[in-house]
Amino acid sequence: MDVRTSFAAQTYAQARPATQPAPNATGPAGAGSAFSALADDFARTLKAGEETAKAAMTGGADPHALVEALAASELAVETAVTLRDKVVEAYQEILRMPV
């Protein structure tokens, strides 16, 4: 057996885990669960803002709590819009790449 062949086999064996990550490692599946958690948090923030607004209309919440809930909702929406814009910008950049 050639030394170069043995060295290539060892290098391949060391690099193989990088191409086959563990299921619990952050990767496509890990990123999907992270985005899912972010979407759930976004929905919870909006729902809490709506519930606080309803409570404020019926006299069940003070104006300060309403302002805080609306500010949190506004921040969540602005963050989602910024993220969407970045994703669209990246997609357009990929489309402009020469093939």
Short mmCIF file of N, CA and C in Angstrom, two decimals:
data_model
loop_
_atom_site.label_atom_id
_atom_site.label_comp_id
_atom_site.label_asym_id
_atom_site.label_seq_id
_atom_site.Cartn_x
_atom_site.Cartn_y
_atom_site.Cartn_z
N MET A 1 0.84 -1.17 0.00
CA MET A 1 0.00 0.00 0.00
C MET A 1 0.89 1.24 0.00
N ASP A 2 0.51 2.20 -0.79
CA ASP A 2 1.28 3.43 -0.92
C ASP A 2 1.03 4.33 0.29
N VAL A 3 2.04 5.05 0.73
CA VAL A 3 1.92 5.96 1.87
C VAL A 3 0.93 7.07 1.56
N ARG A 4 0.91 7.53 0.32
CA ARG A 4 -0.01 8.61 -0.07
C ARG A 4 -1.46 8.14 0.03
N THR A 5 -1.71 6.90 -0.36
CA THR A 5 -3.05 6.35 -0.29
C THR A 5 -3.50 6.26 1.17
N SER A 6 -2.60 5.81 2.04
CA SER A 6 -2.92 5.71 3.45
C SER A 6 -3.19 7.09 4.04
N PHE A 7 -2.38 8.07 3.67
CA PHE A 7 -2.57 9.43 4.16
C PHE A 7 -3.89 10.00 3.66
N ALA A 8 -4.23 9.73 2.42
CA ALA A 8 -5.50 10.21 1.87
C ALA A 8 -6.68 9.57 2.58
N ALA A 9 -6.55 8.28 2.91
CA ALA A 9 -7.62 7.59 3.61
C ALA A 9 -7.79 8.15 5.03
N GLN A 10 -6.69 8.46 5.69
CA GLN A 10 -6.77 9.04 7.03
C GLN A 10 -7.39 10.43 6.98
N THR A 11 -7.00 11.23 6.01
CA THR A 11 -7.56 12.58 5.88
C THR A 11 -9.05 12.51 5.59
N TYR A 12 -9.43 11.59 4.72
CA TYR A 12 -10.85 11.42 4.42
C TYR A 12 -11.64 10.99 5.65
N ALA A 13 -11.07 10.08 6.43
CA ALA A 13 -11.75 9.61 7.64
C ALA A 13 -11.91 10.73 8.66
N GLN A 14 -10.95 11.64 8.73
CA GLN A 14 -11.05 12.77 9.65
C GLN A 14 -12.07 13.79 9.15
N ALA A 15 -12.19 13.98 7.85
CA ALA A 15 -13.10 14.97 7.28
C ALA A 15 -14.52 14.44 7.18
N ARG A 16 -14.71 13.15 7.24
CA ARG A 16 -16.03 12.56 7.07
C ARG A 16 -17.06 13.06 8.08
N PRO A 17 -16.74 13.20 9.37
CA PRO A 17 -17.75 13.72 10.31
C PRO A 17 -18.24 15.12 9.94
N ALA A 18 -17.43 15.91 9.27
CA ALA A 18 -17.86 17.25 8.87
C ALA A 18 -18.95 17.18 7.81
N THR A 19 -18.91 16.14 6.99
CA THR A 19 -19.93 16.01 5.95
C THR A 19 -21.16 15.29 6.44
N GLN A 20 -21.05 14.61 7.58
CA GLN A 20 -22.18 13.90 8.18
C GLN A 20 -22.30 14.29 9.65
N PRO A 21 -22.83 15.50 9.92
CA PRO A 21 -22.89 15.95 11.30
C PRO A 21 -23.86 15.14 12.13
N ALA A 22 -23.70 15.22 13.41
CA ALA A 22 -24.61 14.52 14.33
C ALA A 22 -26.00 15.13 14.23
N PRO A 23 -27.05 14.35 14.47
CA PRO A 23 -28.40 14.89 14.35
C PRO A 23 -28.70 16.06 15.27
N ASN A 24 -28.05 16.13 16.44
CA ASN A 24 -28.33 17.23 17.35
C ASN A 24 -27.45 18.44 17.09
N ALA A 25 -26.55 18.37 16.11
CA ALA A 25 -25.68 19.50 15.80
C ALA A 25 -26.48 20.58 15.07
N THR A 26 -26.01 21.80 15.20
CA THR A 26 -26.68 22.89 14.48
C THR A 26 -26.30 22.77 13.02
N GLY A 27 -27.28 22.67 12.22
CA GLY A 27 -27.13 22.54 10.79
C GLY A 27 -28.47 22.86 10.18
N PRO A 28 -28.77 22.27 9.04
CA PRO A 28 -30.08 22.53 8.43
C PRO A 28 -31.24 22.18 9.36
N ALA A 29 -31.16 21.07 10.06
CA ALA A 29 -32.24 20.72 10.97
C ALA A 29 -32.22 21.61 12.19
N GLY A 30 -31.03 21.92 12.71
CA GLY A 30 -30.92 22.80 13.85
C GLY A 30 -31.37 24.21 13.54
N ALA A 31 -31.05 24.67 12.33
CA ALA A 31 -31.47 26.01 11.92
C ALA A 31 -32.98 26.05 11.76
N GLY A 32 -33.57 24.98 11.27
CA GLY A 32 -35.02 24.94 11.11
C GLY A 32 -35.74 25.02 12.44
N SER A 33 -35.21 24.32 13.44
CA SER A 33 -35.84 24.39 14.75
C SER A 33 -35.62 25.76 15.40
N ALA A 34 -34.48 26.39 15.10
CA ALA A 34 -34.23 27.73 15.63
C ALA A 34 -35.19 28.74 15.02
N PHE A 35 -35.41 28.63 13.71
CA PHE A 35 -36.36 29.53 13.06
C PHE A 35 -37.78 29.27 13.54
N SER A 36 -38.08 28.03 13.81
CA SER A 36 -39.40 27.69 14.34
C SER A 36 -39.60 28.31 15.72
N ALA A 37 -38.57 28.26 16.54
CA ALA A 37 -38.65 28.87 17.88
C ALA A 37 -38.80 30.38 17.77
N LEU A 38 -38.09 31.00 16.82
CA LEU A 38 -38.22 32.44 16.62
C LEU A 38 -39.61 32.81 16.15
N ALA A 39 -40.17 32.02 15.25
CA ALA A 39 -41.52 32.30 14.77
C ALA A 39 -42.54 32.15 15.88
N ASP A 40 -42.35 31.15 16.74
CA ASP A 40 -43.26 30.98 17.87
C ASP A 40 -43.17 32.16 18.84
N ASP A 41 -41.95 32.62 19.09
CA ASP A 41 -41.76 33.76 19.98
C ASP A 41 -42.39 35.02 19.38
N PHE A 42 -42.25 35.19 18.08
CA PHE A 42 -42.86 36.33 17.38
C PHE A 42 -44.38 36.28 17.52
N ALA A 43 -44.96 35.12 17.31
CA ALA A 43 -46.41 34.98 17.43
C ALA A 43 -46.88 35.23 18.86
N ARG A 44 -46.12 34.74 19.84
CA ARG A 44 -46.48 34.97 21.25
C ARG A 44 -46.43 36.46 21.59
N THR A 45 -45.42 37.17 21.07
CA THR A 45 -45.30 38.61 21.33
C THR A 45 -46.49 39.36 20.76
N LEU A 46 -46.87 39.02 19.53
CA LEU A 46 -48.03 39.70 18.92
C LEU A 46 -49.31 39.37 19.65
N LYS A 47 -49.46 38.11 20.06
CA LYS A 47 -50.67 37.71 20.78
C LYS A 47 -50.76 38.42 22.13
N ALA A 48 -49.64 38.54 22.83
CA ALA A 48 -49.63 39.24 24.11
C ALA A 48 -49.99 40.72 23.92
N GLY A 49 -49.50 41.32 22.85
CA GLY A 49 -49.84 42.71 22.56
C GLY A 49 -51.32 42.89 22.29
N GLU A 50 -51.90 41.95 21.52
CA GLU A 50 -53.33 42.02 21.23
C GLU A 50 -54.16 41.83 22.50
N GLU A 51 -53.76 40.89 23.35
CA GLU A 51 -54.50 40.65 24.59
C GLU A 51 -54.42 41.86 25.52
N THR A 52 -53.25 42.49 25.58
CA THR A 52 -53.10 43.68 26.42
C THR A 52 -53.94 44.83 25.87
N ALA A 53 -53.98 44.96 24.53
CA ALA A 53 -54.81 46.01 23.92
C ALA A 53 -56.29 45.78 24.22
N LYS A 54 -56.73 44.52 24.13
CA LYS A 54 -58.13 44.22 24.45
C LYS A 54 -58.43 44.52 25.92
N ALA A 55 -57.49 44.15 26.80
CA ALA A 55 -57.69 44.41 28.22
C ALA A 55 -57.71 45.91 28.51
N ALA A 56 -56.89 46.69 27.80
CA ALA A 56 -56.87 48.14 28.01
C ALA A 56 -58.17 48.78 27.55
N MET A 57 -58.78 48.24 26.49
CA MET A 57 -60.04 48.78 25.99
C MET A 57 -61.19 48.53 26.96
N THR A 58 -61.11 47.44 27.68
CA THR A 58 -62.18 47.12 28.63
C THR A 58 -61.85 47.60 30.04
N GLY A 59 -60.70 48.25 30.22
CA GLY A 59 -60.31 48.77 31.52
C GLY A 59 -59.56 47.79 32.38
N GLY A 60 -59.13 46.67 31.81
CA GLY A 60 -58.44 45.65 32.59
C GLY A 60 -56.93 45.82 32.64
N ALA A 61 -56.37 46.76 31.88
CA ALA A 61 -54.92 46.97 31.89
C ALA A 61 -54.65 48.47 31.93
N ASP A 62 -53.56 48.82 32.56
CA ASP A 62 -53.22 50.24 32.63
C ASP A 62 -52.56 50.70 31.33
N PRO A 63 -52.57 51.99 31.06
CA PRO A 63 -51.99 52.51 29.81
C PRO A 63 -50.50 52.20 29.67
N HIS A 64 -49.79 52.15 30.80
CA HIS A 64 -48.35 51.86 30.74
C HIS A 64 -48.11 50.45 30.19
N ALA A 65 -48.89 49.48 30.62
CA ALA A 65 -48.75 48.11 30.12
C ALA A 65 -49.09 48.05 28.63
N LEU A 66 -50.07 48.85 28.22
CA LEU A 66 -50.43 48.89 26.80
C LEU A 66 -49.29 49.44 25.96
N VAL A 67 -48.68 50.52 26.44
CA VAL A 67 -47.56 51.12 25.69
C VAL A 67 -46.40 50.14 25.60
N GLU A 68 -46.11 49.43 26.69
CA GLU A 68 -45.02 48.44 26.66
C GLU A 68 -45.33 47.31 25.69
N ALA A 69 -46.56 46.82 25.68
CA ALA A 69 -46.93 45.73 24.78
C ALA A 69 -46.88 46.17 23.33
N LEU A 70 -47.34 47.39 23.06
CA LEU A 70 -47.29 47.89 21.69
C LEU A 70 -45.85 48.12 21.22
N ALA A 71 -45.00 48.58 22.12
CA ALA A 71 -43.59 48.77 21.76
C ALA A 71 -42.93 47.42 21.47
N ALA A 72 -43.24 46.41 22.27
CA ALA A 72 -42.68 45.07 22.02
C ALA A 72 -43.18 44.51 20.69
N SER A 73 -44.45 44.73 20.39
CA SER A 73 -45.02 44.26 19.12
C SER A 73 -44.38 44.98 17.95
N GLU A 74 -44.20 46.29 18.10
CA GLU A 74 -43.58 47.07 17.03
C GLU A 74 -42.15 46.61 16.78
N LEU A 75 -41.41 46.37 17.84
CA LEU A 75 -40.04 45.89 17.69
C LEU A 75 -39.99 44.52 17.02
N ALA A 76 -40.92 43.64 17.38
CA ALA A 76 -40.96 42.31 16.77
C ALA A 76 -41.27 42.40 15.28
N VAL A 77 -42.21 43.26 14.92
CA VAL A 77 -42.57 43.40 13.50
C VAL A 77 -41.41 44.02 12.72
N GLU A 78 -40.77 45.04 13.29
CA GLU A 78 -39.63 45.65 12.60
C GLU A 78 -38.49 44.65 12.41
N THR A 79 -38.26 43.81 13.40
CA THR A 79 -37.22 42.79 13.29
C THR A 79 -37.56 41.78 12.20
N ALA A 80 -38.83 41.36 12.15
CA ALA A 80 -39.24 40.41 11.11
C ALA A 80 -39.11 41.01 9.72
N VAL A 81 -39.48 42.28 9.58
CA VAL A 81 -39.37 42.94 8.27
C VAL A 81 -37.91 43.08 7.87
N THR A 82 -37.04 43.43 8.81
CA THR A 82 -35.61 43.54 8.51
C THR A 82 -35.04 42.19 8.10
N LEU A 83 -35.42 41.14 8.80
CA LEU A 83 -34.96 39.79 8.45
C LEU A 83 -35.44 39.40 7.06
N ARG A 84 -36.71 39.69 6.77
CA ARG A 84 -37.25 39.39 5.45
C ARG A 84 -36.49 40.14 4.36
N ASP A 85 -36.20 41.42 4.60
CA ASP A 85 -35.47 42.22 3.62
C ASP A 85 -34.07 41.66 3.37
N LYS A 86 -33.42 41.21 4.44
CA LYS A 86 -32.08 40.63 4.28
C LYS A 86 -32.13 39.32 3.48
N VAL A 87 -33.14 38.52 3.72
CA VAL A 87 -33.28 37.26 2.98
C VAL A 87 -33.54 37.54 1.50
N VAL A 88 -34.41 38.50 1.22
CA VAL A 88 -34.70 38.86 -0.17
C VAL A 88 -33.46 39.42 -0.84
N GLU A 89 -32.72 40.26 -0.13
CA GLU A 89 -31.49 40.83 -0.67
C GLU A 89 -30.47 39.74 -0.99
N ALA A 90 -30.32 38.76 -0.10
CA ALA A 90 -29.39 37.66 -0.34
C ALA A 90 -29.84 36.82 -1.53
N TYR A 91 -31.14 36.59 -1.66
CA TYR A 91 -31.67 35.81 -2.79
C TYR A 91 -31.40 36.55 -4.10
N GLN A 92 -31.62 37.85 -4.10
CA GLN A 92 -31.36 38.62 -5.31
C GLN A 92 -29.89 38.63 -5.66
N GLU A 93 -29.04 38.65 -4.66
CA GLU A 93 -27.60 38.59 -4.91
C GLU A 93 -27.21 37.25 -5.52
N ILE A 94 -27.83 36.17 -5.05
CA ILE A 94 -27.57 34.86 -5.64
C ILE A 94 -28.02 34.83 -7.10
N LEU A 95 -29.16 35.44 -7.38
CA LEU A 95 -29.65 35.46 -8.76
C LEU A 95 -28.73 36.24 -9.68
N ARG A 96 -28.03 37.24 -9.14
CA ARG A 96 -27.14 38.05 -9.97
C ARG A 96 -25.79 37.40 -10.21
N MET A 97 -25.51 36.30 -9.52
CA MET A 97 -24.21 35.64 -9.69
C MET A 97 -24.10 35.04 -11.09
N PRO A 98 -22.93 35.21 -11.69
CA PRO A 98 -22.74 34.59 -13.00
C PRO A 98 -22.63 33.08 -12.87
N VAL A 99 -23.16 32.40 -13.85
CA VAL A 99 -23.14 30.94 -13.81
C VAL A 99 -21.98 30.40 -14.61
#
